[in-house]
Short mmCIF file of C-alpha atoms and ligand atoms in Angstrom, two decimals:
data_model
loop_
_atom_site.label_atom_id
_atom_site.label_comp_id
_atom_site.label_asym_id
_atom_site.label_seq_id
_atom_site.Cartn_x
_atom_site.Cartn_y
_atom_site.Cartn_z
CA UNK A 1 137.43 125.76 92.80
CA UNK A 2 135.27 123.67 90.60
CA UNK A 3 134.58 120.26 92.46
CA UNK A 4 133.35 117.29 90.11
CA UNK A 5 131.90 114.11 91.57
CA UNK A 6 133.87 110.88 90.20
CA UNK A 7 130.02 109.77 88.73
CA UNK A 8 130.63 112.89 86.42
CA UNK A 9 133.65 111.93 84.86
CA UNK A 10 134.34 108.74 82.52
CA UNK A 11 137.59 107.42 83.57
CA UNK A 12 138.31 107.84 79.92
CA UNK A 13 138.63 111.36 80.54
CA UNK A 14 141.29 110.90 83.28
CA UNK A 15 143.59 107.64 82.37
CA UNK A 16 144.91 107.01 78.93
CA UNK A 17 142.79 104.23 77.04
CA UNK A 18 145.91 101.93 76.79
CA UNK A 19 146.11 101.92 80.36
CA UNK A 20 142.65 101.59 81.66
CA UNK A 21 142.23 98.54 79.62
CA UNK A 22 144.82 96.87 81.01
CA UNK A 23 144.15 97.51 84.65
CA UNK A 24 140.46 96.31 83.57
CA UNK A 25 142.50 93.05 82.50
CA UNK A 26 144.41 93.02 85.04
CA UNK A 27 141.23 93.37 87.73
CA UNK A 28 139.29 90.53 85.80
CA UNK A 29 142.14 88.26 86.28
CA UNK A 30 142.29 88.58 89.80
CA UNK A 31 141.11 86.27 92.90
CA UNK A 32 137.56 86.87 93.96
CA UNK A 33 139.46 88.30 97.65
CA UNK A 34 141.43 90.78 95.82
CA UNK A 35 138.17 91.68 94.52
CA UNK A 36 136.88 92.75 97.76
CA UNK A 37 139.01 95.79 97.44
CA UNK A 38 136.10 96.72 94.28
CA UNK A 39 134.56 98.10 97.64
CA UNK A 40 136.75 100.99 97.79
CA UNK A 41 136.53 102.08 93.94
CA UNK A 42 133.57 104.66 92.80
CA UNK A 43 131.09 102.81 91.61
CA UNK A 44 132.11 103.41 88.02
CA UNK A 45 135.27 102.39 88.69
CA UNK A 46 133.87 99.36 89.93
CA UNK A 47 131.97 98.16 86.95
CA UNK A 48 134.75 98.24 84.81
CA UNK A 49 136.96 96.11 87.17
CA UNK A 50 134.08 93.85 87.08
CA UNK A 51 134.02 90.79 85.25
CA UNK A 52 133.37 90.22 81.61
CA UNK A 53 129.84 90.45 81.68
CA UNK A 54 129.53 92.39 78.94
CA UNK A 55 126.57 94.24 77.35
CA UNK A 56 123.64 93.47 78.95
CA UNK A 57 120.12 93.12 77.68
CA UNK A 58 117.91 94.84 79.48
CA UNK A 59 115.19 92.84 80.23
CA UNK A 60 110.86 93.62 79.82
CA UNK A 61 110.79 92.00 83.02
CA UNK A 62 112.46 94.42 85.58
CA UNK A 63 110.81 96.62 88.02
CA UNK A 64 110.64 100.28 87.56
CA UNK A 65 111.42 100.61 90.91
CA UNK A 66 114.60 102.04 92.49
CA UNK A 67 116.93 99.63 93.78
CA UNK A 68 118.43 98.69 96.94
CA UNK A 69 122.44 99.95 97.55
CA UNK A 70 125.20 97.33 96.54
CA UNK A 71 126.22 98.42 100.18
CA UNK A 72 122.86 96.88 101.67
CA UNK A 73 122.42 93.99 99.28
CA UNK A 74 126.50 92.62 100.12
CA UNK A 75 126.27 93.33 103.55
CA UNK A 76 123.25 91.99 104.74
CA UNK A 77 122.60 88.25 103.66
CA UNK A 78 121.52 84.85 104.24
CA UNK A 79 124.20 82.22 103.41
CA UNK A 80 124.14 79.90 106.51
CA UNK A 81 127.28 77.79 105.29
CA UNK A 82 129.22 81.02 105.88
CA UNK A 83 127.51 81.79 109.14
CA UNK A 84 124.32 82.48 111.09
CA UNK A 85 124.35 86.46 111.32
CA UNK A 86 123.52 88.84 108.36
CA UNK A 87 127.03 90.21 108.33
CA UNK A 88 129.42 86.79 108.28
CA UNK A 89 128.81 86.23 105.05
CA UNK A 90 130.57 89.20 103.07
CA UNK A 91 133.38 88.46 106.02
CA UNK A 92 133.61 84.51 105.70
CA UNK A 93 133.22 84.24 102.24
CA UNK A 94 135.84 86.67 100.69
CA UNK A 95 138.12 83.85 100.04
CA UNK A 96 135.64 81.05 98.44
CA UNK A 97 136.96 79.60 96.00
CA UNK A 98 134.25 79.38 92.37
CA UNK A 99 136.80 78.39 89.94
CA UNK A 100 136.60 76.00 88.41
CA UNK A 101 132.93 75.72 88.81
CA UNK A 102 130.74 73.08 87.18
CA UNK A 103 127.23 72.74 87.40
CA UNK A 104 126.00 68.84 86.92
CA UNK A 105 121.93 68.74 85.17
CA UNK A 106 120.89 65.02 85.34
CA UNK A 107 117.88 62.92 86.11
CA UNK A 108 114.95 62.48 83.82
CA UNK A 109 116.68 64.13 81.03
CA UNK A 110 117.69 62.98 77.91
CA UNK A 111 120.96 64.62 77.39
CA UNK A 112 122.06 64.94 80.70
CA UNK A 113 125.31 66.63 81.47
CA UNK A 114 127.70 68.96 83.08
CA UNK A 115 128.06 72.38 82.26
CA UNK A 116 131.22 74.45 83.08
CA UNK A 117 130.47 78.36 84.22
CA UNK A 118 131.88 79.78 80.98
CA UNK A 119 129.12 77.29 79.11
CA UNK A 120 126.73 78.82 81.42
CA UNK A 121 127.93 82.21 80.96
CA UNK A 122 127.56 81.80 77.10
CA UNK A 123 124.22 79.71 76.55
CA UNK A 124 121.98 82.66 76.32
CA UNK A 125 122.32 86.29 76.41
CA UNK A 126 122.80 88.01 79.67
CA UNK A 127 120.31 90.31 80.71
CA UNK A 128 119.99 92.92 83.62
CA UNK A 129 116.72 91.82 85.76
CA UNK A 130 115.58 94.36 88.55
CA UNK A 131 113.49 91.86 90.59
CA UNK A 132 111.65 92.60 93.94
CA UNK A 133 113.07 89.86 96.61
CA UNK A 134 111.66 89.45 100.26
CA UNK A 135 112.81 87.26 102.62
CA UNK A 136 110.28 85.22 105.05
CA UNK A 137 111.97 87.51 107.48
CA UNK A 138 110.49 90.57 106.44
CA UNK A 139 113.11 92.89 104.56
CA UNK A 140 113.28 92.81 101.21
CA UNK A 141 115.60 94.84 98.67
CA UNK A 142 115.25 95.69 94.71
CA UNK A 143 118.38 94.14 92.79
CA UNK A 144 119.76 94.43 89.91
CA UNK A 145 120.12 90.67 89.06
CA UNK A 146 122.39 89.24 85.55
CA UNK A 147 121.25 86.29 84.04
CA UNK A 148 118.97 85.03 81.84
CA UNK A 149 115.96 82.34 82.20
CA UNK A 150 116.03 79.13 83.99
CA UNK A 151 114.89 77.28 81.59
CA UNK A 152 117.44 78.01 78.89
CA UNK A 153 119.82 75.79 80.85
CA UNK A 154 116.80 73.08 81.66
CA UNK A 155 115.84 72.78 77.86
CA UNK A 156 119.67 72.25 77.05
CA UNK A 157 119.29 68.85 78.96
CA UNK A 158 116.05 67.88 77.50
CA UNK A 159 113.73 66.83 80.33
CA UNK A 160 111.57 63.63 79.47
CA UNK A 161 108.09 63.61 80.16
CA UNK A 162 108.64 61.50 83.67
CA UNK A 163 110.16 65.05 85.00
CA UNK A 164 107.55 67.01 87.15
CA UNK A 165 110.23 68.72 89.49
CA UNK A 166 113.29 69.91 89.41
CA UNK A 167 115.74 69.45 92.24
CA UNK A 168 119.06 72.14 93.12
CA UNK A 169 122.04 71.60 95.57
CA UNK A 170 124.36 74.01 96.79
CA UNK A 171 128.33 73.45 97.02
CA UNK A 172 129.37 72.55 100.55
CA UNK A 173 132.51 71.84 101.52
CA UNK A 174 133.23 72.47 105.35
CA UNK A 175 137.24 73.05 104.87
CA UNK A 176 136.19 76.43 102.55
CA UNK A 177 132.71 76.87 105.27
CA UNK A 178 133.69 75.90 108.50
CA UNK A 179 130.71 78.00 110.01
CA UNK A 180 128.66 75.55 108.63
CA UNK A 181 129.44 72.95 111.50
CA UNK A 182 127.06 75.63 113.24
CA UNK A 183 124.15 76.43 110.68
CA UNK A 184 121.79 74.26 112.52
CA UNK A 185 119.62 73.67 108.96
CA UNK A 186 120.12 70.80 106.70
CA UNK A 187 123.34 70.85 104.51
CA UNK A 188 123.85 70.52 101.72
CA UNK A 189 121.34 73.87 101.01
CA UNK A 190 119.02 71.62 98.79
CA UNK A 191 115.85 73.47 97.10
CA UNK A 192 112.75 72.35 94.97
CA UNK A 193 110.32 73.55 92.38
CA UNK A 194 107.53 72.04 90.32
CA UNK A 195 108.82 72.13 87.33
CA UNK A 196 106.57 74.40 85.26
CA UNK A 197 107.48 76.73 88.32
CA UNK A 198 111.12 75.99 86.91
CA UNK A 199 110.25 76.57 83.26
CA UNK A 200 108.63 79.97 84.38
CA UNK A 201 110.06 82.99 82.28
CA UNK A 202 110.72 84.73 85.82
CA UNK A 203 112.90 81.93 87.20
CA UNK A 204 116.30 83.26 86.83
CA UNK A 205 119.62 81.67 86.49
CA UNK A 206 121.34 84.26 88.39
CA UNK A 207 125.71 84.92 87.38
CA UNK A 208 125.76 88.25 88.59
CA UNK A 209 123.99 91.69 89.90
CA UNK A 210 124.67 95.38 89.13
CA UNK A 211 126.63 94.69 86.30
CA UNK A 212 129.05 92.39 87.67
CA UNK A 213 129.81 88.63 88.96
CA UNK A 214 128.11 87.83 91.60
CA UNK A 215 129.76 88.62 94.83
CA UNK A 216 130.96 84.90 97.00
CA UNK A 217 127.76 86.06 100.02
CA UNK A 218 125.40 86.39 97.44
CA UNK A 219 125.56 82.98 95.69
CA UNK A 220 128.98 82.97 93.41
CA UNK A 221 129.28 82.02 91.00
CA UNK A 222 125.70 81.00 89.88
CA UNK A 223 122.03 81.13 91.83
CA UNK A 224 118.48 80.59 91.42
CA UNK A 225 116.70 84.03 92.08
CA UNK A 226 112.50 83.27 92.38
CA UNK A 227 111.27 86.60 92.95
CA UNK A 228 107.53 85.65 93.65
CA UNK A 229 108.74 83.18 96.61
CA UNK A 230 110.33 83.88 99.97
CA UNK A 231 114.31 84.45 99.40
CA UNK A 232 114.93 81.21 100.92
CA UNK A 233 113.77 79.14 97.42
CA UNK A 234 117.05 81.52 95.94
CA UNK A 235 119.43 78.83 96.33
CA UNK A 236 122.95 80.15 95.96
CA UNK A 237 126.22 78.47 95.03
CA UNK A 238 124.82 75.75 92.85
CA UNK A 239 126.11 72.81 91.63
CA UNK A 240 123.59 70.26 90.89
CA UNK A 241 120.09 70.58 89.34
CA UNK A 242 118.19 67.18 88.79
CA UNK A 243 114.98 66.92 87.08
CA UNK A 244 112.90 64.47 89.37
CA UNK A 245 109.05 63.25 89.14
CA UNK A 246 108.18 63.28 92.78
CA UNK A 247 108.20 66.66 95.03
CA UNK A 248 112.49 67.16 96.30
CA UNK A 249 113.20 67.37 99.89
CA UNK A 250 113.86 71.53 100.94
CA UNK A 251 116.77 72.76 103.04
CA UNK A 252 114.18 74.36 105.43
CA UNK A 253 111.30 72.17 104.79
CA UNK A 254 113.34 69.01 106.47
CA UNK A 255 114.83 71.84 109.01
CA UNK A 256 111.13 73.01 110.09
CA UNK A 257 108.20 71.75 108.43
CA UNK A 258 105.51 73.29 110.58
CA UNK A 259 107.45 77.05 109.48
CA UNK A 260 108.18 76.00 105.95
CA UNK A 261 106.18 74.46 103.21
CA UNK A 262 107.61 73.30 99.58
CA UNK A 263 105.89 76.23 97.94
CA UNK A 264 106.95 79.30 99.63
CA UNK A 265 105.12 81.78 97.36
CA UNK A 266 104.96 85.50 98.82
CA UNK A 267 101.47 85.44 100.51
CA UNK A 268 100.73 88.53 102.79
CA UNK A 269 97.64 86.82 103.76
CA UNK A 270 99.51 83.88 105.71
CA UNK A 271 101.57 84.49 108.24
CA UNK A 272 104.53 82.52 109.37
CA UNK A 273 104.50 81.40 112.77
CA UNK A 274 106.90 83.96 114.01
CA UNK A 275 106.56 86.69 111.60
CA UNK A 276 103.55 88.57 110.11
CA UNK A 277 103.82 88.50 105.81
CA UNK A 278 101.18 91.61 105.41
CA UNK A 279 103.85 93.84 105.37
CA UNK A 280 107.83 94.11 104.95
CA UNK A 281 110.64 96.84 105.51
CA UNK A 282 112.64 97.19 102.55
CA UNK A 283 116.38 97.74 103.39
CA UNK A 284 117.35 101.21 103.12
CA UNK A 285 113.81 102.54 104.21
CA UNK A 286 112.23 102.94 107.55
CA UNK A 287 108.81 102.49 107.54
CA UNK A 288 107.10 99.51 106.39
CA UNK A 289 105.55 98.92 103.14
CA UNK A 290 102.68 96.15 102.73
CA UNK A 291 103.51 93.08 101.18
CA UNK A 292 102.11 92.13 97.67
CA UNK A 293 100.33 88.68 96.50
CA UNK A 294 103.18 86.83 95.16
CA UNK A 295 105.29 89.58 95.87
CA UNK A 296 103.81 91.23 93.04
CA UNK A 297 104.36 88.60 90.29
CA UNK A 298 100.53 88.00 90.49
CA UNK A 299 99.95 88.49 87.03
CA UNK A 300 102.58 86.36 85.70
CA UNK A 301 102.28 83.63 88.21
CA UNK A 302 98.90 83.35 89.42
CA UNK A 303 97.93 81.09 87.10
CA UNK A 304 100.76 78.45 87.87
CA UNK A 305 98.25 77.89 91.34
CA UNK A 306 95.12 78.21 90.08
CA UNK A 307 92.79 75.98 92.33
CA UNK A 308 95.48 75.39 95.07
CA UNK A 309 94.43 76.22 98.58
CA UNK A 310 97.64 78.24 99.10
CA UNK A 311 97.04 78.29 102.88
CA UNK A 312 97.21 74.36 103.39
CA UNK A 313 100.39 74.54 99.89
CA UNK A 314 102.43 77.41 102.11
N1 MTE B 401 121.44 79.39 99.62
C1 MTE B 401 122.33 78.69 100.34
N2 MTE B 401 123.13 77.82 99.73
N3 MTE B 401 122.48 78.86 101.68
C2 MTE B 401 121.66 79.74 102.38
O1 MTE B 401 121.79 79.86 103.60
N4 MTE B 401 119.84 81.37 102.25
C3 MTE B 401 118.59 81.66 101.56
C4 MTE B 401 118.82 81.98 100.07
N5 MTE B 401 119.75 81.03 99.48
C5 MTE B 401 120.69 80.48 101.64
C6 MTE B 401 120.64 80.30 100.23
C7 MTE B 401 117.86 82.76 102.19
S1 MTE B 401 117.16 82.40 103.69
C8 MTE B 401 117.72 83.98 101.60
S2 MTE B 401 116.67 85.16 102.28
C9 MTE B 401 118.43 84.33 100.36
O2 MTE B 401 119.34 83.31 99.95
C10 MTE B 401 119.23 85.60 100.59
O3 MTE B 401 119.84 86.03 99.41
P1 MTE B 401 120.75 87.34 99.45
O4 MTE B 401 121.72 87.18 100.60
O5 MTE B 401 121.46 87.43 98.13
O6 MTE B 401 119.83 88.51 99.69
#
């Protein structure tokens, strides 16, 4: 007997047209919990009961390398309103709640406004970015990020010329994260960057990874994704972005100052107090790999620091 793997048929091939389409329907219209199920589909399967993404450009700006499982990158996260351990997330999040979803852009702008997630999803084309991310912790994964650049949604606002920073907030709402009673860091998860940080072609306004909507642990429905600092400046879930002109307060910053500094750019040469930054184990893998100089953005970001003393700006 002839055994094929599902990844060599199309499901074309095996349903009739009529009906696939409407079970992809069907899927899109359904709850993000019933969506957990995606988990048990092949992975083809799963794309198409993904999300309306779409065609997606695929961006000059990805890494050739290979990238991390979906199993590792939803499985293994940092999302501290939905608990403390890697794993509560993907359990304590199934059921959040991101529609309707509206992100607020305001401050020293001169078209401030709000900006519902299908505006978002529409403002610019969505592209497929394979960034490197490490966390200060040491691991770090390859993803397959959907988005398109930051500054697409900060030029829609028109910043005036008293904006130097930009300020984010997460969503929190303790009746949809009661873990968060327990997260022990400052909540609302706020984040900073300078702003020509923000206006950086890499900065991504993340919607969704490996072809689909984001999954609720990873930042649903819409993220920052920085992939030459420390995961932490990712802020997930957001819902407010304010253009500022002094340096914003940072979730971890207020939480620890002597452990985390504003800037946060990978540095294998400084160490945080706990953990060494030479070197990281991506997830996946077992031995370690050495860490790169702005996690190997250096050519594309080097320049935003030129003349800093990165180890006193950490
Ligand atoms: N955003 C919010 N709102 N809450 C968080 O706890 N954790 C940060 C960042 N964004 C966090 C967050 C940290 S510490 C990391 S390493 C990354 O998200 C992890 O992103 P990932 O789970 O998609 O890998």
């Amino acid at each position: 007997m002839l055994y094929l793997k599902s990844a060599d048929i199309s499901q074309s091939e095996v349903t009739p047209k009529s009906l696939y389409l409407n079970r992809r329907n069907f899927l899109a219209g359904m709850p993000a919990a019933f969506l957990g199920a995606r988990e048990l589909l092949s992975p083809a399967e799963r794309a198409k009961a993904a999300t309306g993404l779409g065609n997606l450009v695929k961006s000059p700006l990805s890494t050739s390398e290979k990238t991390s499982s979906f199993k590792d990158v939803t499985t293994y996260n940092n999302f501290y309103e939905f608990g403390t351990s890697k794993e509560q997330p993907a359990q304590l999040a199934k059921n959040f709640k991101t529609t309707p979803w509206v992100v607020l852009v305001e401050g020293e702008a001169a078209k401030p406004r709000k900006f519902s997630m299908e505006e978002i999803l529409k403002l610019s084309p969505l592209e497929e970015r394979i960034y490197r991310h490490r966390c200060v912790e040491g691991w770090s994964i390859v993803v397959p990020w959907v988005g398109y650049s930051l500054s697409a949604l900060l030029k829609q606002v028109e910043p005036t010329s008293k904006a130097k920073f930009v300020s984010f907030e997460s969503y929190y709402d303790l009746k949809q994260m009661p873990e968060a009673r327990h997260a022990g860091i400052h909540l609302p998860y706020v984040e900073g960057l300078r702003l020509d940080e923000a206006m950086h072609p890499l900065a991504l306004l993340c919607v969704g990874m490996y072809g689909e909507s984001l999954p609720p642990q990873d930042g649903a429905p819409v993220r920052l994704v920085v992939p030459w600092k420390y995961g932490f400046k990712s802020i997930k879930s957001l819902v407010k972005i304010k253009l500022v002109s002094s340096q914003p307060p940072s979730t971890w910053n207020i939480t620890n100052a002597h452990e985390y500094g504003f800037y946060s750019n990978v540095n294998p040469q400084v160490d945080h107090p706990r953990w060494t930054q030479a070197s990281e184990r991506r997830l996946g893998e077992v031995r370690r790999r050495p860490t790169l100089m702005f996690n190997g953005y250096a050519d594309q970001v080097a320049q935003l620091y030129a003349g800093m003393d990165l180890k006193r700006n950490f």
